Coordinates of C-alpha atoms and ligand atoms in Angstrom, one line a residue:
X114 CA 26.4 107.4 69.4
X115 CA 27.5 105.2 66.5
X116 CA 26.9 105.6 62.6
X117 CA 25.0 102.8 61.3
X118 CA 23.4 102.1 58.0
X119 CA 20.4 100.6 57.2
X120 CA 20.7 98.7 53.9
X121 CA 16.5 98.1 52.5
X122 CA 13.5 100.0 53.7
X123 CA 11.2 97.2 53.8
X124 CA 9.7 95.6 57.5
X125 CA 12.9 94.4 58.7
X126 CA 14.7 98.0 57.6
X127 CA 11.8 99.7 59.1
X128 CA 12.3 97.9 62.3
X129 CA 15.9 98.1 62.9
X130 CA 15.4 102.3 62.5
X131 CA 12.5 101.4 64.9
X132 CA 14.6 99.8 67.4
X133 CA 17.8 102.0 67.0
X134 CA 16.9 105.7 66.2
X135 CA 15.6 105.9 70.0
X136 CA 18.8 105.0 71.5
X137 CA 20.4 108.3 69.7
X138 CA 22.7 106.7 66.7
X139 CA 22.9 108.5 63.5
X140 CA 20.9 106.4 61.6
X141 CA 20.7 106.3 57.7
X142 CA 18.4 104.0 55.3
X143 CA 19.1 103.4 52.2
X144 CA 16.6 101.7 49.5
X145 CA 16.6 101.4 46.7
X146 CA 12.6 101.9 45.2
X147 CA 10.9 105.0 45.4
X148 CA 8.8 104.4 48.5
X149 CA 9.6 102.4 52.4
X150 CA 7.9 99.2 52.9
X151 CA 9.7 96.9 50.4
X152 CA 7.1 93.7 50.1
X153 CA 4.4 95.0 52.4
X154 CA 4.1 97.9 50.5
X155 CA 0.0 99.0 49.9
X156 CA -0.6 99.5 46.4
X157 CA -4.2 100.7 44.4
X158 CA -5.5 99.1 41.6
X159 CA -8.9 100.3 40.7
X160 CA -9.5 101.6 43.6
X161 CA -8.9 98.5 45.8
X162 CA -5.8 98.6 48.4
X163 CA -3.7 95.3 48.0
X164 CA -0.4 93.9 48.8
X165 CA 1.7 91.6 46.6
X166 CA 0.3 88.3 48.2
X167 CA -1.6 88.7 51.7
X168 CA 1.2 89.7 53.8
X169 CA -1.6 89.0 56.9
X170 CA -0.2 89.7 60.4
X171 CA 0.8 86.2 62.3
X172 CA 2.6 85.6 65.7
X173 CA 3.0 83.6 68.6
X174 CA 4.1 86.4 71.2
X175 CA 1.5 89.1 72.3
X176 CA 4.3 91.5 73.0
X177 CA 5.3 91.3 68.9
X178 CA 2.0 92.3 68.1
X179 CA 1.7 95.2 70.5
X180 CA 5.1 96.3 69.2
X181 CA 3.2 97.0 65.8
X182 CA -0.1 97.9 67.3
X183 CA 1.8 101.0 68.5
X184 CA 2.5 102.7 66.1
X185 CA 0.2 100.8 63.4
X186 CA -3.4 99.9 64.9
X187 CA -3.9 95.9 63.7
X188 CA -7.6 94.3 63.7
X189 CA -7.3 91.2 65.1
X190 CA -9.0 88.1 63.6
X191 CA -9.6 85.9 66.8
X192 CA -11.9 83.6 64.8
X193 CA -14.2 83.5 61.4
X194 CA -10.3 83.4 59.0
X195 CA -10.1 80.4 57.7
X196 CA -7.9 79.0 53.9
X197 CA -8.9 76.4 52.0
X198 CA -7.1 74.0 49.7
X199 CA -9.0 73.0 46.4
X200 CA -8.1 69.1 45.8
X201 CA -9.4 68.6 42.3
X202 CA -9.2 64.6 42.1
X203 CA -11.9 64.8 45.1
X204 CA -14.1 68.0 43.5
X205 CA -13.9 69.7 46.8
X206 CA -12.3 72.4 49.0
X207 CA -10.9 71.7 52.4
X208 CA -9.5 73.6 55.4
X209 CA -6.2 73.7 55.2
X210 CA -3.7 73.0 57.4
X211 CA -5.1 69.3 57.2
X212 CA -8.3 69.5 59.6
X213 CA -8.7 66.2 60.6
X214 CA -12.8 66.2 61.0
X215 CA -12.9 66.8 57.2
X216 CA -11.0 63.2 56.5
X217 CA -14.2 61.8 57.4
X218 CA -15.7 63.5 54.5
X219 CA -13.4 62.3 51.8
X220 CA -13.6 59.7 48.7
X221 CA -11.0 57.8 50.1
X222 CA -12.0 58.2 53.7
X223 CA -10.6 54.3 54.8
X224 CA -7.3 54.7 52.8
X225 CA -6.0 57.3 55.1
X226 CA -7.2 56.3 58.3
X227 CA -5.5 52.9 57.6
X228 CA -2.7 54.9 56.6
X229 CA -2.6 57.3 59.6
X230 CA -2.7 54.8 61.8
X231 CA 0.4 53.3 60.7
X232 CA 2.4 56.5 60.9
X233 CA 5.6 56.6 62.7
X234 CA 5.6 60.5 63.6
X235 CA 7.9 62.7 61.9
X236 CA 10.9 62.6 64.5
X237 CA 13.2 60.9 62.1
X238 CA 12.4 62.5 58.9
X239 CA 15.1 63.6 56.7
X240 CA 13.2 65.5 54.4
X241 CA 9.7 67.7 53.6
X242 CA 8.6 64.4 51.7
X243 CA 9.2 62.1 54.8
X244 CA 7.9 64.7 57.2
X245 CA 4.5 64.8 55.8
X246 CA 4.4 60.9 54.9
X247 CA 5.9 60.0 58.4
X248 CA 3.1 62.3 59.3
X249 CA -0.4 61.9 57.9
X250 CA 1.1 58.9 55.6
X251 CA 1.4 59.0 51.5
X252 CA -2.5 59.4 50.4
X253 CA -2.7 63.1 52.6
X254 CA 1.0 63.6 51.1
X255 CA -0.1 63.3 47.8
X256 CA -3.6 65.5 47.8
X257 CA -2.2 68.1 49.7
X258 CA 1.7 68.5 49.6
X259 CA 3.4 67.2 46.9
X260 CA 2.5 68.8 44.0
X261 CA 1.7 72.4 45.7
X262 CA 5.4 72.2 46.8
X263 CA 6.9 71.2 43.8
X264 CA 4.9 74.1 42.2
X265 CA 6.0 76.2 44.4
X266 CA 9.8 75.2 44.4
X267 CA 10.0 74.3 40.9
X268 CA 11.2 70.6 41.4
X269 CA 11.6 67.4 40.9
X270 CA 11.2 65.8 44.3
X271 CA 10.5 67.6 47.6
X272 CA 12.8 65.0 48.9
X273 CA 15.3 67.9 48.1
X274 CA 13.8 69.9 50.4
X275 CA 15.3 69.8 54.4
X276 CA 14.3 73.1 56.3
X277 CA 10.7 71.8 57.3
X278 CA 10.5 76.1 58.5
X279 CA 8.1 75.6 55.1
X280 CA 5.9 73.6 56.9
X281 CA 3.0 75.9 58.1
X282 CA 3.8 76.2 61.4
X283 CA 4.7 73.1 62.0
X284 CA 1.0 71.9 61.9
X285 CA 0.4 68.8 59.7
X286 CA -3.1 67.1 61.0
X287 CA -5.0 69.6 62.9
X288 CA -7.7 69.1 65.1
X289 CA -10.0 71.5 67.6
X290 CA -11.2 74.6 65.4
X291 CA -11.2 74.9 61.8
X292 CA -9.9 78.4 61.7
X293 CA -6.1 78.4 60.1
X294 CA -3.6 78.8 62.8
X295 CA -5.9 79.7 65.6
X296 CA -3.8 79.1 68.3
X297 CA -1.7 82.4 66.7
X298 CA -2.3 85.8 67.1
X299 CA -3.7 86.9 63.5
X300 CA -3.9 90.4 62.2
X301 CA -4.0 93.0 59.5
X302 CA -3.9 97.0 59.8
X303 CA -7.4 98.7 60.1
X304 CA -5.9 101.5 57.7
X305 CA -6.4 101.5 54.0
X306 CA -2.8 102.2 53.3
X307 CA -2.2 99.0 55.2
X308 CA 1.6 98.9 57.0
X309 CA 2.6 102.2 55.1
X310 CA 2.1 104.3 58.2
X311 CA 4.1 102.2 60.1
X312 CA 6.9 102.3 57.5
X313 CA 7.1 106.0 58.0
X314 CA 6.6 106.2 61.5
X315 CA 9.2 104.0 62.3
X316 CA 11.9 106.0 60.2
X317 CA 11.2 109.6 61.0
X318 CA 14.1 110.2 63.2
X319 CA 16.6 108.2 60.2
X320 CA 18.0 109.4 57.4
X321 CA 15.7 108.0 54.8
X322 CA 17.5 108.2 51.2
X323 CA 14.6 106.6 48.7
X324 CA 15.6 105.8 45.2
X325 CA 19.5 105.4 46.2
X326 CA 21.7 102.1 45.2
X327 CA 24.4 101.0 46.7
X328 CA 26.9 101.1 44.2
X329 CA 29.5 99.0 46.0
X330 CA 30.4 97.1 49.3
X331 CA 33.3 97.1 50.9
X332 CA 31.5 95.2 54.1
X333 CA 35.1 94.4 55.5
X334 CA 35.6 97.9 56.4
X335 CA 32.6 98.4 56.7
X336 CA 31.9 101.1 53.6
X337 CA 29.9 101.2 50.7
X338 CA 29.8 102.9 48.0
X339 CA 26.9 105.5 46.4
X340 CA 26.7 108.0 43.8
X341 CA 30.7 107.7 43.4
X342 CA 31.5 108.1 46.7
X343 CA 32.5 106.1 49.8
X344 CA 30.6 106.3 53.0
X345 CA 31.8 104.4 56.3
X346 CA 30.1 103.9 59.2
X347 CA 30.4 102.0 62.8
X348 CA 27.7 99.6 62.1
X349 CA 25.5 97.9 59.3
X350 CA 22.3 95.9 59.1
X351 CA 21.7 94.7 56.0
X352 CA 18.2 92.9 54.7
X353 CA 19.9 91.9 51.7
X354 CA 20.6 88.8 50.6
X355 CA 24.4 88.2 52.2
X356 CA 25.2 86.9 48.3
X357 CA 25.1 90.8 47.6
X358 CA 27.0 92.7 49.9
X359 CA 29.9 89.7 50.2
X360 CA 29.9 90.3 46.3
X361 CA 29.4 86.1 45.5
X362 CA 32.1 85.2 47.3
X363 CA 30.9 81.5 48.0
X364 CA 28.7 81.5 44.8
X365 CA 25.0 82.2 43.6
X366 CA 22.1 81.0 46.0
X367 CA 18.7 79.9 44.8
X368 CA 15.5 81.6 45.3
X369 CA 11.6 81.2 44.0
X370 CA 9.9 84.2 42.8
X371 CA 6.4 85.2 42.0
X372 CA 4.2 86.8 39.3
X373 CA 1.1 88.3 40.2
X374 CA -1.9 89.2 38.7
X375 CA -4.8 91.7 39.5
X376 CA -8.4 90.4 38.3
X377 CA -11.5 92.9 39.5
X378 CA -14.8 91.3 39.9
X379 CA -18.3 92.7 39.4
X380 CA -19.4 91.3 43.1
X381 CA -19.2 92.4 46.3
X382 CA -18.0 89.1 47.6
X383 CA -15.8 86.8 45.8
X384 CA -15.3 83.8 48.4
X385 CA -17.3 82.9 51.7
X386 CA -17.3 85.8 54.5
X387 CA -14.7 84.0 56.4
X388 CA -12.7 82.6 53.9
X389 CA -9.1 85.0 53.3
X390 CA -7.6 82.9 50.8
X391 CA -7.1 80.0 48.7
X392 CA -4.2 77.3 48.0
X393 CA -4.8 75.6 44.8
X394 CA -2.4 72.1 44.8
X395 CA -3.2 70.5 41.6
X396 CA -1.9 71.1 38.3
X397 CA -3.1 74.4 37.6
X398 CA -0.1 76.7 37.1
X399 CA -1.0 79.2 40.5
X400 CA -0.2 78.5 44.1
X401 CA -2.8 80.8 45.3
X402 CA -5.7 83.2 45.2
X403 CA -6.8 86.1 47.6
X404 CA -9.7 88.1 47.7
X405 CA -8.0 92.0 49.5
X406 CA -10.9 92.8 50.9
X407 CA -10.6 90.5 53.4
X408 CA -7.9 92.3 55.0
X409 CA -8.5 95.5 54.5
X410 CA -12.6 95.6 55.0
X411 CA -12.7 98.1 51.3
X412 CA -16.2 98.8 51.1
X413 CA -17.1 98.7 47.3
X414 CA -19.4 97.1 44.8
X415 CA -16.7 95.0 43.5
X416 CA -14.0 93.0 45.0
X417 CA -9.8 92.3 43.9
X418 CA -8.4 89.3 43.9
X419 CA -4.8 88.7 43.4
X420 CA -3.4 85.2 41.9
X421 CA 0.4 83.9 42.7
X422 CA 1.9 82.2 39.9
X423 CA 5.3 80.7 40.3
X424 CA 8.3 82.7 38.7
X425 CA 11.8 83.0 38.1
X426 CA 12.0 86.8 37.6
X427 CA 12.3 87.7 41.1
X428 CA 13.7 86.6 44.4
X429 CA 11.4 86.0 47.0
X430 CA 11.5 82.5 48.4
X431 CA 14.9 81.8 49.7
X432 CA 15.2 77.8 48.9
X433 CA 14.9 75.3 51.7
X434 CA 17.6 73.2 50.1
X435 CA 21.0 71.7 52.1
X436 CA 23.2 73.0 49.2
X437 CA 21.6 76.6 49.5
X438 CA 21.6 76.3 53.4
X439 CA 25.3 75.1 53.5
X440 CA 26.0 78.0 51.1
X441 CA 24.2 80.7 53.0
X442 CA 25.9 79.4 55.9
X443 CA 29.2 80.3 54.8
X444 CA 28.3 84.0 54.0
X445 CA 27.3 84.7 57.5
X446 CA 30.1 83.0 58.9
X447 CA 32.7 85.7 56.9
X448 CA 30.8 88.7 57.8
X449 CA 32.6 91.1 60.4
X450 CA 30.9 91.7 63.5
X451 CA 29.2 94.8 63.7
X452 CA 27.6 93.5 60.6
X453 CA 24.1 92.1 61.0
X454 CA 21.8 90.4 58.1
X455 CA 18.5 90.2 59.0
X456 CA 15.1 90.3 57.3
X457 CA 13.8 87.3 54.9
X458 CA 16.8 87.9 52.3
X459 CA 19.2 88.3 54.4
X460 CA 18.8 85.0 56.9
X461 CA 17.9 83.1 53.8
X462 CA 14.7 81.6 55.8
X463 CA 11.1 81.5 55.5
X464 CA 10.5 84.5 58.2
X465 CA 7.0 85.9 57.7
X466 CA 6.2 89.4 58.7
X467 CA 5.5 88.4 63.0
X468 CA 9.3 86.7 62.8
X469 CA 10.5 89.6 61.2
X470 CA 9.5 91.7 63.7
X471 CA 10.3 89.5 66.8
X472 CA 14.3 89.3 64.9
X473 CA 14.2 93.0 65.4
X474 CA 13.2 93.2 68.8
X475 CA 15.3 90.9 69.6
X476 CA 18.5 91.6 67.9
X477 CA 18.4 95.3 68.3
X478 CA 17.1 95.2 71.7
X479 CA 20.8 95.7 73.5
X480 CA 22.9 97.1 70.4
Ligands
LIG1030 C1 4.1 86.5 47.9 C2 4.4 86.7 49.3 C3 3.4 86.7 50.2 C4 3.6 86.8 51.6 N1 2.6 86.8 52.5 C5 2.8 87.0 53.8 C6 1.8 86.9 54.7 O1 0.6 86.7 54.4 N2 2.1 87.1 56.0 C7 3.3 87.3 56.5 O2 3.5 87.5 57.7 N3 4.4 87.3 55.6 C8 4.1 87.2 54.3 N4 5.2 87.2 53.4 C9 6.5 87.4 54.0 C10 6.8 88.9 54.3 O3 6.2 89.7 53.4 C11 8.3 89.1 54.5 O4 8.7 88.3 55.6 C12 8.7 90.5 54.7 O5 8.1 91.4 53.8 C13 10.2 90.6 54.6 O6 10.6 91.9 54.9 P1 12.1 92.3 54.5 O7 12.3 93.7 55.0 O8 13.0 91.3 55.0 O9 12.2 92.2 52.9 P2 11.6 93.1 51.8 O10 10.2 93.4 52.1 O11 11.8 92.3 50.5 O12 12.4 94.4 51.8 C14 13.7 94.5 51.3 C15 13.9 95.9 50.8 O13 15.3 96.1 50.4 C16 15.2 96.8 49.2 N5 16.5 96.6 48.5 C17 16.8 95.5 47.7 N6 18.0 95.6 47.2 C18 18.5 96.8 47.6 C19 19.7 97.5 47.4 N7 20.7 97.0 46.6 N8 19.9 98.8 47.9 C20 18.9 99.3 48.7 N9 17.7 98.7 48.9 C21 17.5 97.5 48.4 C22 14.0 96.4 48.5 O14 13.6 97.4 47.5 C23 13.0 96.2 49.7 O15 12.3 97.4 49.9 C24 4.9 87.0 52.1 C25 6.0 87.0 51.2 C26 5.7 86.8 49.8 C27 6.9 86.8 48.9

């Protein structure tokens, strides 16, 4: 039986107590807010459950979701969940990713069909910018991409930008149904409190310390330091960024944060029954819209919508730059074995909450 701490309580936390606490360790969780489920967490506001953002339920690998379906019972959406992206120089909304039937239907119709037939492919594209111009050529670029992502990133030039993990999975022009990511399995929980039961479920046989910071690390020999006093232990997983626990050893690395707001409506319906949200890529300072209700089928007479406006007060979007790659590269490469960093934070990636579960499963599986 070996001592291991778990350093975060959200999904990838959860997880590894998941995955560890039946093999008999001595597992303790520390985090840091009152309450388990870090990002996923189900709030109320007026009534209305809601995440911060959608946090909806995507993966390639049946097993990943009947790891969750366990112990949290998902609603599948096999078809009628579908996102749009409003393009305001044509006055319309279209599916997003790209569908390629609604091309047909656009101002500029002859421009891109010229253009997509002259695209090389993507194979030898050294950047986000060349991926999607190599892919559906400069015109779909320009509507669709470029300025969302600078939005979203905060730059200059997504020419900066070389993990293509941002690309929604990996789709640029899609054809067959309109549906976003139908060839995924898609999901949200049936319960009103969302993931929370999970969260506790999956840490009833750890010890669960809420509202407890780590004063200190000491990853090399594996200690860390709360309430004034050392603690060591066989094994750590971390889900924090590696930047914290290696104390910025290699230097600070970038991330893109959020601010949300909470707007009630007095209608039972904000957008079409089968639309779950929106991606607005224009200049308009938001990224996004979602109606909650969506997800979580809340029956009332009015409906919540939450809006994702681009900040710099929290850490949420590890960048997809080579400097911050590099960087983040280092810090794995000096922790100790025995240490693990795992979770969105802490493999400085683009993980959504399917990958974070299949990294469990799969890292913990033989530890
Ligand atoms: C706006 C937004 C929308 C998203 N929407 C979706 C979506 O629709 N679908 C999807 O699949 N994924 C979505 N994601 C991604 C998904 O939510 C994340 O992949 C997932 O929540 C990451 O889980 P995690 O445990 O790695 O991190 P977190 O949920 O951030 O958990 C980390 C935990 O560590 C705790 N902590 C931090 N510092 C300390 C410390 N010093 N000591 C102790 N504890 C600490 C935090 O309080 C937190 O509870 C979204 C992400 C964002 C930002």
């Amino acid at each position: 039986m070996a001592r291991i701490l778990i350093i975060g309580g959200g999904f990838a936390g959860c997880i590894a107590a998941d995955m560890l606490c039946p093999k008999g360790h001595d597992v303790t969780l520390v985090e840091q807010a009152p309450f388990l489920g870090g990002g996923c967490k189900t709030f109320t506001y007026g009534g209305h459950p809601y995440t911060l953002g959608p946090r909806h339920f995507l993966t390639r690998r049946e097993e990943v979701f009947e790891f969750l379906n366990r112990k949290c019972p998902m609603r599948r959406y096999d078809a009628g969940h579908e996102f749009l992206t409003y393009i305001e120089r044509d006055q319309q909304f279209y599916h997003f990713p790209i569908h390629r039937d609604e091309i047909d239907e656009m101002p500029d119709r002859d421009k891109i069909l010229a253009e997509l037939a002259e695209c090389p492919g993507a194979d030898k594209a050294r950047n986000l910018e060349e991926y999607w111009v190599f892919s559906v050529g400069p015109t779909l670029y320009d509507k669709f991409v470029d300025g969302y992502s600078r939005k979203m990133w905060g730059i200059e030039s997504n020419t900066e930008i070389v993990d293509f993990g941002f690309t929604p999975k990996g789709v640029a022009l899609k054809t067959g149904p309109k549906a976003a990511w139908s060839e995924a399995i898609s999901g949200f929980p049936y319960a009103l409190n969302g993931y929370d039961d999970y969260f506790t479920a999956a840490t009833v046989d750890a010890k669960v310390h809420l509202n407890t910071t780590i004063e200190d690390f000491d990853i090399a020999n594996y200690r860390v330091k709360i309430a004034g006093e050392w603690h060591t232990y066989d094994l750590i997983v971390s889900t924090l960024s590696p930047e914290i626990i290696l104390k910025d050893a290699f230097g600070p690395l970038r991330w893109a944060g959020r601010d949300f707001l909470k707007i009630v409506l007095p209608v039972k319906e904000a957008l079409p029954p089968e639309i779950f949200f929106l991606y607005y890529a224009n200049a308009e300072p938001f990224t996004r819209i979602v109606e909650y209700k969506k997800f979580y089928h809340y029956d009332a007479p009015t409906t919540l919508l939450g809006i994702e406006i681009p900040s710099k007060k929290n850490k949420l979007y590890p960048f997809p730059m080579k400097e911050d790659q590099d960087r983040h590269r280092q810090y794995i490469e000096a922790l100790p074995e025995r240490v693990f960093s795992v979770g969105r934070s802490g493999t400085y990636r683009y993980l959504d909450v399917g990958n974070i579960i299949e990294q469990g499963m799969d890292v913990f599986r033989d530890v």
